[in-house]
Amino acid sequence: MGIKELLLNKGWAGRTLSRSETVDRINPVIRSLTTLMHRYDAAQNALDGEAAASFEDARKLLRGDLGKLSETVLSAGGAAYTGVDLEPMEPAEGNASPVLEALVDRENEFRIVLDVERKAEHQIRTRAVLETVSRNSSDRLKLLRELAR
């Protein structure tokens, strides 16, 4: 937590990103999250039993996060990335362990993209959305690590 957050509590002072900058910066996060969602879909199709069923709540939150980020772009006056250029991924092959390890790697790659954006001077609402997306990503990583055991 920085000085601004401590002094101003939830208020903000100083320059924040413009609406067009917000669109330009959030759309790549949406693209990365959309790709991650495709990977979760492929993994759920490859897994069976408890592991596949446990993905359902994580996937619902992931879709919700995509909606929140898309709404952020739309409210900034831009067009949100839709993912129509992405091809559905084939179900991963192999037993559960490599599939889950690959998902952990992809989730960590997404977190790197997300952490870069969380450091930017976004408006308050955008910062709150990014924090929520980050928390949900942490929860998915925790789930993946538990399933990998």
mmCIF file of C-alpha atoms in Angstrom, residues 10 33 40 58 61-62 65 68 107 110-111 114-115 118 125-143 145:
data_model
loop_
_atom_site.group_PDB
_atom_site.id
_atom_site.type_symbol
_atom_site.label_atom_id
_atom_site.label_comp_id
_atom_site.label_asym_id
_atom_site.label_seq_id
_atom_site.Cartn_x
_atom_site.Cartn_y
_atom_site.Cartn_z
ATOM 1 C CA LYS A 10 -10.216 5.157 -0.748
ATOM 2 C CA LEU A 33 -7.652 -14.053 -19.332
ATOM 3 C CA TYR A 40 -9.424 -24.247 -18.293
ATOM 4 C CA ALA A 58 -13.380 -21.452 -10.795
ATOM 5 C CA LEU A 61 -15.515 -16.711 -11.438
ATOM 6 C CA LEU A 62 -13.201 -16.517 -14.431
ATOM 7 C CA ASP A 65 -13.827 -11.529 -14.163
ATOM 8 C CA LYS A 68 -15.937 -7.036 -15.116
ATOM 9 C CA GLU A 107 -2.127 -19.000 -14.337
ATOM 10 C CA PHE A 110 -1.486 -14.420 -16.332
ATOM 11 C CA ARG A 111 -0.541 -13.146 -12.873
ATOM 12 C CA LEU A 114 -2.019 -8.706 -14.098
ATOM 13 C CA ASP A 115 0.668 -7.547 -11.658
ATOM 14 C CA ARG A 118 -2.005 -3.384 -10.891
ATOM 15 C CA ARG A 125 -12.907 1.481 -9.989
ATOM 16 C CA THR A 126 -10.422 -0.106 -12.366
ATOM 17 C CA ARG A 127 -8.008 -0.699 -9.487
ATOM 18 C CA ALA A 128 -10.786 -2.423 -7.533
ATOM 19 C CA VAL A 129 -11.640 -4.669 -10.494
ATOM 20 C CA LEU A 130 -7.969 -5.605 -10.951
ATOM 21 C CA GLU A 131 -7.706 -6.439 -7.229
ATOM 22 C CA THR A 132 -10.742 -8.708 -7.462
ATOM 23 C CA VAL A 133 -9.353 -10.437 -10.551
ATOM 24 C CA SER A 134 -6.048 -10.916 -8.711
ATOM 25 C CA ARG A 135 -7.781 -12.462 -5.674
ATOM 26 C CA ASN A 136 -9.732 -14.824 -7.907
ATOM 27 C CA SER A 137 -6.536 -15.816 -9.694
ATOM 28 C CA SER A 138 -4.924 -16.599 -6.333
ATOM 29 C CA ASP A 139 -7.917 -18.756 -5.424
ATOM 30 C CA ARG A 140 -7.624 -20.653 -8.725
ATOM 31 C CA LEU A 141 -3.910 -21.229 -8.117
ATOM 32 C CA LYS A 142 -4.692 -22.566 -4.649
ATOM 33 C CA LEU A 143 -7.296 -24.931 -6.125
ATOM 34 C CA ARG A 145 -2.167 -26.831 -6.242
#
